[in-house]
Amino acid sequence: MKTGVVGGGPAGLLTALLLRRRGVTEHVVLWERDREETAGFGVILPPETLDLLRRADPTLASAVGQHLVHWRKTTVRRGSESWSTSATPPLSAIARTTLNRLLWEACVAAGVTLRECEAPALGTLSASYDLVVCADGAGSQADRTEFEITIEQLGPRYTWLGVDRALDGLTFWAEPTPVGPYMAHAYPFTHSASTFLVEGRGALDTASIAAHFRMPVRSNSSARTSTWRTFRQRRAGRWSRDNVVLVGDAAHTTHYSIGYGTHLAFEDAVALVECLAAERSLERALLAYERIRRPVVEAAQERGRISAEWFAQVDDVLDAPLSRFAATLLTRGGRLQRDRGP
């Protein structure tokens, strides 16, 4: 079987790697047009991610494990006040560039053909390959076909920033300003750098954010004004059509505040390859993959929606005593299970 993979993020790279490692397909070609482009600085990985990788590819798991920064401490800050706890699930993070590099190198070693250019159109790929995996994220080529993509905007506007120091674990930071409160979601992803995501009503430049949070933040670029977005939760009406299948953000996105996006992408890759290995019919394999993954993803999307709604309404609880504010934040008003996500 010949397989074409569109997109060189975590979902596409792990899918391509496992297809070769498991011998499901003898020829895998992956296209990635923006290999050097990164966003988000670091990504959170829950403990089960490394367990998943150990079962799927122990060599890759070992390589990833060497670069993880771990923590148990969660801190909630509000202005000059601070509250901390270690009674939260252990989490870890890794630089996005490092994770993609390790996956890329593993694909090279496994014999995946990697092409740093724009992929052909899905119609062309579908006619040329036995299987086409769309792993090209939100804004996928699948949007221009018949996959029935729906988008829901969630939560306040946000921007990805970084700090050139390792913060002490996961930090949620509420900072009142004259134009309303801004929230930061911050965590270390190396021993010398942290992600510092900021959300609020209006776009602030990095200098204003640095002043409000008293933190020397930086953007991915040299631009003075950081890029602000509204999170778009993505759902595909169907995850496969003929010999084309969606994985990762091409099929679904989950709000960043629960920290499960990359883990779900990895689970997609593992489940897809396992279904392809188990089923003799491509159609049955793709249907089995969606049947297994859709309920898990939809449950995570619901947790993400609940979480995003809480952050959008943070004004309602901002003046509560700090310990109560922290408790409602960590459980998103009691609507999130304490054992799932940050």
mmCIF file of C-alpha atoms in Angstrom:
data_model
loop_
_atom_site.group_PDB
_atom_site.id
_atom_site.type_symbol
_atom_site.label_atom_id
_atom_site.label_comp_id
_atom_site.label_asym_id
_atom_site.label_seq_id
_atom_site.Cartn_x
_atom_site.Cartn_y
_atom_site.Cartn_z
ATOM 1 C CA MET A 1 0.000 0.000 0.000
ATOM 2 C CA LYS A 2 1.186 3.518 -0.852
ATOM 3 C CA THR A 3 0.303 6.285 1.594
ATOM 4 C CA GLY A 4 0.488 10.047 1.247
ATOM 5 C CA VAL A 5 0.436 12.192 4.408
ATOM 6 C CA VAL A 6 -0.349 15.911 4.207
ATOM 7 C CA GLY A 7 1.099 17.870 7.137
ATOM 8 C CA GLY A 8 4.240 17.507 9.207
ATOM 9 C CA GLY A 9 2.941 18.291 12.680
ATOM 10 C CA PRO A 10 2.717 15.736 15.509
ATOM 11 C CA ALA A 11 -0.335 13.926 14.057
ATOM 12 C CA GLY A 12 1.064 13.527 10.551
ATOM 13 C CA LEU A 13 4.598 12.657 11.580
ATOM 14 C CA LEU A 14 3.549 10.031 14.124
ATOM 15 C CA THR A 15 1.084 8.498 11.667
ATOM 16 C CA ALA A 16 3.758 8.275 8.959
ATOM 17 C CA LEU A 17 6.279 6.844 11.413
ATOM 18 C CA LEU A 18 3.970 4.138 12.757
ATOM 19 C CA LEU A 19 2.763 3.145 9.295
ATOM 20 C CA ARG A 20 6.370 2.310 8.473
ATOM 21 C CA ARG A 21 7.298 0.840 11.863
ATOM 22 C CA ARG A 22 4.283 -1.507 11.828
ATOM 23 C CA GLY A 23 4.813 -2.448 8.191
ATOM 24 C CA VAL A 24 1.267 -1.416 7.319
ATOM 25 C CA THR A 25 2.440 0.325 4.162
ATOM 26 C CA GLU A 26 5.651 -0.093 2.231
ATOM 27 C CA HIS A 27 5.805 3.447 0.858
ATOM 28 C CA VAL A 28 4.960 6.618 2.826
ATOM 29 C CA VAL A 29 5.414 10.158 1.522
ATOM 30 C CA LEU A 30 4.807 13.154 3.801
ATOM 31 C CA TRP A 31 4.521 16.791 2.707
ATOM 32 C CA GLU A 32 5.181 19.746 5.023
ATOM 33 C CA ARG A 33 5.306 23.248 3.568
ATOM 34 C CA ASP A 34 6.287 25.245 6.702
ATOM 35 C CA ARG A 35 8.659 23.057 8.676
ATOM 36 C CA GLU A 36 10.408 26.026 10.303
ATOM 37 C CA GLU A 37 7.190 27.792 11.295
ATOM 38 C CA THR A 38 6.222 27.268 14.932
ATOM 39 C CA ALA A 39 3.578 28.670 17.244
ATOM 40 C CA GLY A 40 2.997 28.304 20.933
ATOM 41 C CA PHE A 41 6.602 27.819 22.104
ATOM 42 C CA GLY A 42 5.910 24.689 24.184
ATOM 43 C CA VAL A 43 3.147 22.082 24.347
ATOM 44 C CA ILE A 44 1.741 20.346 27.421
ATOM 45 C CA LEU A 45 1.783 16.549 27.493
ATOM 46 C CA PRO A 46 -0.217 14.708 30.186
ATOM 47 C CA PRO A 47 1.420 11.610 31.734
ATOM 48 C CA GLU A 48 -0.537 9.215 29.524
ATOM 49 C CA THR A 49 1.147 10.643 26.408
ATOM 50 C CA LEU A 50 4.505 9.106 27.251
ATOM 51 C CA ASP A 51 2.778 5.808 28.129
ATOM 52 C CA LEU A 52 1.078 5.891 24.723
ATOM 53 C CA LEU A 53 4.394 6.529 22.942
ATOM 54 C CA ARG A 54 6.143 3.765 24.905
ATOM 55 C CA ARG A 55 3.595 1.267 23.606
ATOM 56 C CA ALA A 56 3.685 2.624 20.053
ATOM 57 C CA ASP A 57 7.421 3.308 19.632
ATOM 58 C CA PRO A 58 9.714 2.880 22.662
ATOM 59 C CA THR A 59 12.667 4.517 20.906
ATOM 60 C CA LEU A 60 10.700 7.664 20.184
ATOM 61 C CA ALA A 61 9.266 7.672 23.714
ATOM 62 C CA SER A 62 12.774 7.547 25.168
ATOM 63 C CA ALA A 63 13.902 10.460 22.994
ATOM 64 C CA VAL A 64 10.866 12.571 23.901
ATOM 65 C CA GLY A 65 11.207 11.724 27.591
ATOM 66 C CA GLN A 66 14.719 13.161 27.701
ATOM 67 C CA HIS A 67 13.393 16.609 26.740
ATOM 68 C CA LEU A 68 10.326 16.820 28.968
ATOM 69 C CA VAL A 69 10.073 19.329 31.809
ATOM 70 C CA HIS A 70 7.888 17.932 34.602
ATOM 71 C CA TRP A 71 5.931 19.568 37.410
ATOM 72 C CA ARG A 72 3.165 18.966 39.929
ATOM 73 C CA LYS A 73 2.851 22.493 41.300
ATOM 74 C CA THR A 74 0.030 24.736 40.112
ATOM 75 C CA THR A 75 -0.041 28.407 41.089
ATOM 76 C CA VAL A 76 -2.915 30.845 40.799
ATOM 77 C CA ARG A 77 -1.944 34.513 40.858
ATOM 78 C CA ARG A 78 -4.139 37.588 40.948
ATOM 79 C CA GLY A 79 -2.258 40.844 40.873
ATOM 80 C CA SER A 80 0.190 40.627 43.775
ATOM 81 C CA GLU A 81 -1.615 37.695 45.467
ATOM 82 C CA SER A 82 -0.476 34.100 45.019
ATOM 83 C CA TRP A 83 -1.876 30.656 45.922
ATOM 84 C CA SER A 84 -0.215 27.307 45.155
ATOM 85 C CA THR A 85 -0.967 23.594 45.388
ATOM 86 C CA SER A 86 0.802 20.340 44.550
ATOM 87 C CA ALA A 87 -2.445 18.341 44.758
ATOM 88 C CA THR A 88 -2.932 18.430 40.997
ATOM 89 C CA PRO A 89 -2.128 15.799 38.353
ATOM 90 C CA PRO A 90 1.516 15.681 37.202
ATOM 91 C CA LEU A 91 2.098 17.365 33.866
ATOM 92 C CA SER A 92 5.001 17.936 31.521
ATOM 93 C CA ALA A 93 5.841 20.029 28.487
ATOM 94 C CA ILE A 94 8.287 20.063 25.612
ATOM 95 C CA ALA A 95 9.366 22.669 23.084
ATOM 96 C CA ARG A 96 7.199 22.333 19.992
ATOM 97 C CA THR A 97 10.271 22.615 17.756
ATOM 98 C CA THR A 98 12.023 19.838 19.690
ATOM 99 C CA LEU A 99 9.024 17.511 19.490
ATOM 100 C CA ASN A 100 8.672 18.031 15.748
ATOM 101 C CA ARG A 101 12.420 17.550 15.230
ATOM 102 C CA LEU A 102 12.406 14.226 17.112
ATOM 103 C CA LEU A 103 9.425 13.005 15.102
ATOM 104 C CA TRP A 104 11.007 14.155 11.838
ATOM 105 C CA GLU A 105 14.289 12.374 12.626
ATOM 106 C CA ALA A 106 12.405 9.191 13.571
ATOM 107 C CA CYS A 107 10.564 9.311 10.239
ATOM 108 C CA VAL A 108 13.837 9.667 8.350
ATOM 109 C CA ALA A 109 15.255 6.656 10.191
ATOM 110 C CA ALA A 110 12.116 4.627 9.432
ATOM 111 C CA GLY A 111 12.298 5.316 5.697
ATOM 112 C CA VAL A 112 9.474 7.841 5.319
ATOM 113 C CA THR A 113 9.960 10.105 2.286
ATOM 114 C CA LEU A 114 9.755 13.699 3.560
ATOM 115 C CA ARG A 115 9.117 16.574 1.203
ATOM 116 C CA GLU A 116 9.367 20.178 2.375
ATOM 117 C CA CYS A 117 6.913 21.726 -0.061
ATOM 118 C CA GLU A 118 3.213 22.229 -0.726
ATOM 119 C CA ALA A 119 1.325 18.959 -1.062
ATOM 120 C CA PRO A 120 -0.630 18.194 -4.237
ATOM 121 C CA ALA A 121 -4.395 18.667 -4.128
ATOM 122 C CA LEU A 122 -6.400 15.975 -2.345
ATOM 123 C CA GLY A 123 -7.980 14.825 -5.596
ATOM 124 C CA THR A 124 -4.566 14.256 -7.140
ATOM 125 C CA LEU A 125 -3.282 12.446 -4.060
ATOM 126 C CA SER A 126 -6.404 10.297 -3.798
ATOM 127 C CA ALA A 127 -5.921 9.100 -7.362
ATOM 128 C CA SER A 128 -2.203 8.404 -6.850
ATOM 129 C CA TYR A 129 -2.124 6.771 -3.396
ATOM 130 C CA ASP A 130 -4.011 3.912 -1.791
ATOM 131 C CA LEU A 131 -4.449 5.981 1.402
ATOM 132 C CA VAL A 132 -4.256 9.737 1.979
ATOM 133 C CA VAL A 133 -3.935 11.061 5.546
ATOM 134 C CA CYS A 134 -4.966 14.695 6.057
ATOM 135 C CA ALA A 135 -2.934 15.942 9.018
ATOM 136 C CA ASP A 136 -2.627 19.551 7.909
ATOM 137 C CA GLY A 137 -4.406 21.083 10.879
ATOM 138 C CA ALA A 138 -7.148 23.688 11.059
ATOM 139 C CA GLY A 139 -7.608 25.107 7.583
ATOM 140 C CA SER A 140 -6.942 21.658 6.127
ATOM 141 C CA GLN A 141 -7.394 20.817 2.463
ATOM 142 C CA ALA A 142 -10.386 18.854 3.735
ATOM 143 C CA ASP A 143 -12.213 22.180 4.176
ATOM 144 C CA ARG A 144 -12.490 22.461 0.403
ATOM 145 C CA THR A 145 -13.998 18.978 -0.016
ATOM 146 C CA GLU A 146 -17.092 17.230 1.341
ATOM 147 C CA PHE A 147 -16.051 16.571 4.947
ATOM 148 C CA GLU A 148 -18.744 18.887 6.394
ATOM 149 C CA ILE A 149 -16.456 20.945 8.631
ATOM 150 C CA THR A 150 -18.151 23.102 11.273
ATOM 151 C CA ILE A 151 -16.471 25.796 13.367
ATOM 152 C CA GLU A 152 -17.471 27.188 16.771
ATOM 153 C CA GLN A 153 -15.642 30.149 18.290
ATOM 154 C CA LEU A 154 -14.851 29.687 21.981
ATOM 155 C CA GLY A 155 -13.498 31.819 24.786
ATOM 156 C CA PRO A 156 -11.823 35.231 24.795
ATOM 157 C CA ARG A 157 -9.201 36.385 22.318
ATOM 158 C CA TYR A 158 -5.695 35.123 23.011
ATOM 159 C CA THR A 159 -2.062 35.387 21.944
ATOM 160 C CA TRP A 160 0.871 32.956 22.284
ATOM 161 C CA LEU A 161 3.934 34.524 23.930
ATOM 162 C CA GLY A 162 7.056 33.244 25.621
ATOM 163 C CA VAL A 163 9.335 34.069 28.533
ATOM 164 C CA ASP A 164 13.067 33.385 28.569
ATOM 165 C CA ARG A 165 13.030 31.721 31.986
ATOM 166 C CA ALA A 166 11.513 28.579 33.446
ATOM 167 C CA LEU A 167 8.496 29.325 35.614
ATOM 168 C CA ASP A 168 7.798 27.194 38.674
ATOM 169 C CA GLY A 169 5.177 24.825 37.283
ATOM 170 C CA LEU A 170 1.804 25.698 35.791
ATOM 171 C CA THR A 171 0.644 29.245 36.537
ATOM 172 C CA PHE A 172 -2.754 30.827 35.950
ATOM 173 C CA TRP A 173 -2.397 34.578 36.360
ATOM 174 C CA ALA A 174 -5.276 37.050 36.496
ATOM 175 C CA GLU A 175 -4.267 40.661 36.041
ATOM 176 C CA PRO A 176 -6.901 43.417 36.359
ATOM 177 C CA THR A 177 -6.403 46.312 33.935
ATOM 178 C CA PRO A 178 -8.360 49.518 33.183
ATOM 179 C CA VAL A 179 -9.904 47.769 30.159
ATOM 180 C CA GLY A 180 -10.828 44.573 31.994
ATOM 181 C CA PRO A 181 -9.006 41.497 33.325
ATOM 182 C CA TYR A 182 -6.424 39.580 31.333
ATOM 183 C CA MET A 183 -5.491 35.977 32.085
ATOM 184 C CA ALA A 184 -2.180 34.261 31.470
ATOM 185 C CA HIS A 185 -1.705 30.484 31.143
ATOM 186 C CA ALA A 186 2.010 29.889 31.700
ATOM 187 C CA TYR A 187 4.241 26.830 32.059
ATOM 188 C CA PRO A 188 7.900 25.866 31.501
ATOM 189 C CA PHE A 189 8.805 23.815 28.432
ATOM 190 C CA THR A 190 12.600 23.806 28.876
ATOM 191 C CA HIS A 191 14.808 24.586 31.850
ATOM 192 C CA SER A 192 15.215 28.146 30.545
ATOM 193 C CA ALA A 193 11.946 29.054 28.778
ATOM 194 C CA SER A 194 8.171 29.095 29.306
ATOM 195 C CA THR A 195 5.013 29.484 27.312
ATOM 196 C CA PHE A 196 3.030 32.567 28.342
ATOM 197 C CA LEU A 197 -0.403 32.578 26.684
ATOM 198 C CA VAL A 198 -2.463 35.692 27.393
ATOM 199 C CA GLU A 199 -6.186 36.145 26.821
ATOM 200 C CA GLY A 200 -8.529 39.085 27.234
ATOM 201 C CA ARG A 201 -11.050 41.366 25.548
ATOM 202 C CA GLY A 202 -8.754 43.361 23.301
ATOM 203 C CA ALA A 203 -5.414 43.051 21.575
ATOM 204 C CA LEU A 204 -2.457 44.429 23.525
ATOM 205 C CA ASP A 205 1.060 44.755 22.163
ATOM 206 C CA THR A 206 3.843 42.832 23.878
ATOM 207 C CA ALA A 207 5.132 45.919 25.686
ATOM 208 C CA SER A 208 1.723 46.500 27.307
ATOM 209 C CA ILE A 209 1.426 42.841 28.288
ATOM 210 C CA ALA A 210 4.923 42.921 29.790
ATOM 211 C CA ALA A 211 3.999 46.016 31.796
ATOM 212 C CA HIS A 212 0.699 44.641 33.106
ATOM 213 C CA PHE A 213 2.133 41.248 34.115
ATOM 214 C CA ARG A 214 5.574 42.582 35.080
ATOM 215 C CA MET A 215 7.048 39.813 32.945
ATOM 216 C CA PRO A 216 9.519 40.180 30.015
ATOM 217 C CA VAL A 217 7.365 38.415 27.431
ATOM 218 C CA ARG A 218 8.258 38.022 23.770
ATOM 219 C CA SER A 219 6.441 36.964 20.632
ATOM 220 C CA ASN A 220 7.515 34.503 17.952
ATOM 221 C CA SER A 221 8.430 37.382 15.670
ATOM 222 C CA SER A 222 10.074 40.769 15.945
ATOM 223 C CA ALA A 223 6.736 42.539 15.501
ATOM 224 C CA ARG A 224 5.788 44.849 18.357
ATOM 225 C CA THR A 225 2.113 43.849 18.131
ATOM 226 C CA SER A 226 1.480 40.193 18.909
ATOM 227 C CA THR A 227 -1.027 38.169 16.903
ATOM 228 C CA TRP A 228 -4.394 37.810 18.643
ATOM 229 C CA ARG A 229 -6.883 35.112 17.688
ATOM 230 C CA THR A 230 -10.186 33.650 18.790
ATOM 231 C CA PHE A 231 -10.087 29.911 19.363
ATOM 232 C CA ARG A 232 -11.974 27.956 16.704
ATOM 233 C CA GLN A 233 -13.284 24.569 17.805
ATOM 234 C CA ARG A 234 -13.408 22.381 14.731
ATOM 235 C CA ARG A 235 -15.569 19.339 14.065
ATOM 236 C CA ALA A 236 -15.687 17.148 10.978
ATOM 237 C CA GLY A 237 -19.030 15.623 10.074
ATOM 238 C CA ARG A 238 -17.166 12.555 8.843
ATOM 239 C CA TRP A 239 -13.526 11.602 9.359
ATOM 240 C CA SER A 240 -12.987 9.666 6.128
ATOM 241 C CA ARG A 241 -14.196 9.707 2.570
ATOM 242 C CA ASP A 242 -13.178 6.985 0.113
ATOM 243 C CA ASN A 243 -9.405 6.631 0.717
ATOM 244 C CA VAL A 244 -8.897 9.992 2.512
ATOM 245 C CA VAL A 245 -8.872 10.177 6.324
ATOM 246 C CA LEU A 246 -8.474 13.030 8.822
ATOM 247 C CA VAL A 247 -6.273 12.992 11.931
ATOM 248 C CA GLY A 248 -5.457 15.560 14.613
ATOM 249 C CA ASP A 249 -6.565 19.160 14.140
ATOM 250 C CA ALA A 250 -7.755 18.434 10.600
ATOM 251 C CA ALA A 251 -10.569 16.415 12.200
ATOM 252 C CA HIS A 252 -10.993 18.263 15.502
ATOM 253 C CA THR A 253 -9.571 20.988 17.715
ATOM 254 C CA THR A 254 -9.864 21.155 21.498
ATOM 255 C CA HIS A 255 -9.513 24.329 23.564
ATOM 256 C CA TYR A 256 -5.950 24.953 24.695
ATOM 257 C CA SER A 257 -6.948 25.476 28.343
ATOM 258 C CA ILE A 258 -7.309 21.718 28.984
ATOM 259 C CA GLY A 259 -3.884 20.893 27.496
ATOM 260 C CA TYR A 260 -4.898 17.824 25.461
ATOM 261 C CA GLY A 261 -4.502 18.850 21.813
ATOM 262 C CA THR A 262 -1.202 17.105 21.095
ATOM 263 C CA HIS A 263 -2.167 14.048 23.132
ATOM 264 C CA LEU A 264 -5.389 13.630 21.135
ATOM 265 C CA ALA A 265 -3.418 13.955 17.890
ATOM 266 C CA PHE A 266 -1.060 11.178 19.011
ATOM 267 C CA GLU A 267 -3.995 8.982 20.034
ATOM 268 C CA ASP A 268 -5.517 9.500 16.579
ATOM 269 C CA ALA A 269 -2.294 8.386 14.904
ATOM 270 C CA VAL A 270 -1.946 5.251 17.042
ATOM 271 C CA ALA A 271 -5.611 4.266 16.653
ATOM 272 C CA LEU A 272 -5.576 4.778 12.884
ATOM 273 C CA VAL A 273 -2.498 2.627 12.371
ATOM 274 C CA GLU A 274 -3.841 -0.090 14.682
ATOM 275 C CA CYS A 275 -7.130 -0.200 12.767
ATOM 276 C CA LEU A 276 -5.308 -0.362 9.438
ATOM 277 C CA ALA A 277 -3.166 -3.227 10.746
ATOM 278 C CA ALA A 278 -6.165 -5.138 12.100
ATOM 279 C CA GLU A 279 -8.617 -4.773 9.212
ATOM 280 C CA ARG A 280 -8.142 -6.236 5.747
ATOM 281 C CA SER A 281 -10.555 -3.742 4.219
ATOM 282 C CA LEU A 282 -9.534 -0.060 4.069
ATOM 283 C CA GLU A 283 -13.170 1.021 4.386
ATOM 284 C CA ARG A 284 -13.703 -1.049 7.547
ATOM 285 C CA ALA A 285 -10.424 0.196 9.018
ATOM 286 C CA LEU A 286 -11.332 3.842 8.532
ATOM 287 C CA LEU A 287 -14.818 3.354 9.929
ATOM 288 C CA ALA A 288 -13.403 1.524 12.955
ATOM 289 C CA TYR A 289 -10.905 4.345 13.529
ATOM 290 C CA GLU A 290 -13.661 6.963 13.629
ATOM 291 C CA ARG A 291 -15.897 4.766 15.785
ATOM 292 C CA ILE A 292 -13.113 4.417 18.372
ATOM 293 C CA ARG A 293 -11.882 8.009 18.369
ATOM 294 C CA ARG A 294 -14.964 10.178 17.912
ATOM 295 C CA PRO A 295 -16.486 9.632 21.402
ATOM 296 C CA VAL A 296 -13.127 10.318 23.086
ATOM 297 C CA VAL A 297 -12.586 13.491 21.087
ATOM 298 C CA GLU A 298 -16.129 14.772 21.590
ATOM 299 C CA ALA A 299 -15.807 14.303 25.363
ATOM 300 C CA ALA A 300 -12.554 16.289 25.324
ATOM 301 C CA GLN A 301 -14.145 19.008 23.191
ATOM 302 C CA GLU A 302 -16.967 19.327 25.697
ATOM 303 C CA ARG A 303 -14.450 19.749 28.547
ATOM 304 C CA GLY A 304 -12.682 22.338 26.434
ATOM 305 C CA ARG A 305 -15.923 24.211 25.758
ATOM 306 C CA ILE A 306 -16.748 24.293 29.481
ATOM 307 C CA SER A 307 -13.241 25.505 30.281
ATOM 308 C CA ALA A 308 -13.321 28.214 27.614
ATOM 309 C CA GLU A 309 -16.686 29.474 28.881
ATOM 310 C CA TRP A 310 -15.266 29.864 32.388
ATOM 311 C CA PHE A 311 -12.348 31.961 31.158
ATOM 312 C CA ALA A 312 -14.715 34.085 29.062
ATOM 313 C CA GLN A 313 -16.701 34.886 32.233
ATOM 314 C CA VAL A 314 -13.788 35.304 34.637
ATOM 315 C CA ASP A 315 -15.092 38.769 35.639
ATOM 316 C CA ASP A 316 -17.921 37.060 37.545
ATOM 317 C CA VAL A 317 -15.552 35.456 40.084
ATOM 318 C CA LEU A 318 -12.516 37.716 39.927
ATOM 319 C CA ASP A 319 -13.329 39.493 43.218
ATOM 320 C CA ALA A 320 -13.814 36.308 45.270
ATOM 321 C CA PRO A 321 -11.250 35.467 47.979
ATOM 322 C CA LEU A 322 -8.169 34.090 46.258
ATOM 323 C CA SER A 323 -8.538 30.530 47.587
ATOM 324 C CA ARG A 324 -12.126 30.408 46.330
ATOM 325 C CA PHE A 325 -11.120 31.967 43.019
ATOM 326 C CA ALA A 326 -8.397 29.320 42.655
ATOM 327 C CA ALA A 327 -10.803 26.488 43.492
ATOM 328 C CA THR A 328 -13.357 27.581 40.912
ATOM 329 C CA LEU A 329 -10.610 28.107 38.322
ATOM 330 C CA LEU A 330 -9.083 24.658 38.775
ATOM 331 C CA THR A 331 -12.493 22.971 38.527
ATOM 332 C CA ARG A 332 -13.938 25.623 36.169
ATOM 333 C CA GLY A 333 -16.775 26.270 38.583
ATOM 334 C CA GLY A 334 -17.074 22.607 39.557
ATOM 335 C CA ARG A 335 -17.889 21.521 36.006
ATOM 336 C CA LEU A 336 -14.507 19.910 35.203
ATOM 337 C CA GLN A 337 -13.143 16.741 36.725
ATOM 338 C CA ARG A 338 -10.032 17.508 38.737
ATOM 339 C CA ASP A 339 -8.163 14.561 37.217
ATOM 340 C CA ARG A 340 -8.449 15.577 33.564
ATOM 341 C CA GLY A 341 -6.363 18.345 32.070
ATOM 342 C CA PRO A 342 -4.688 21.382 33.653
#
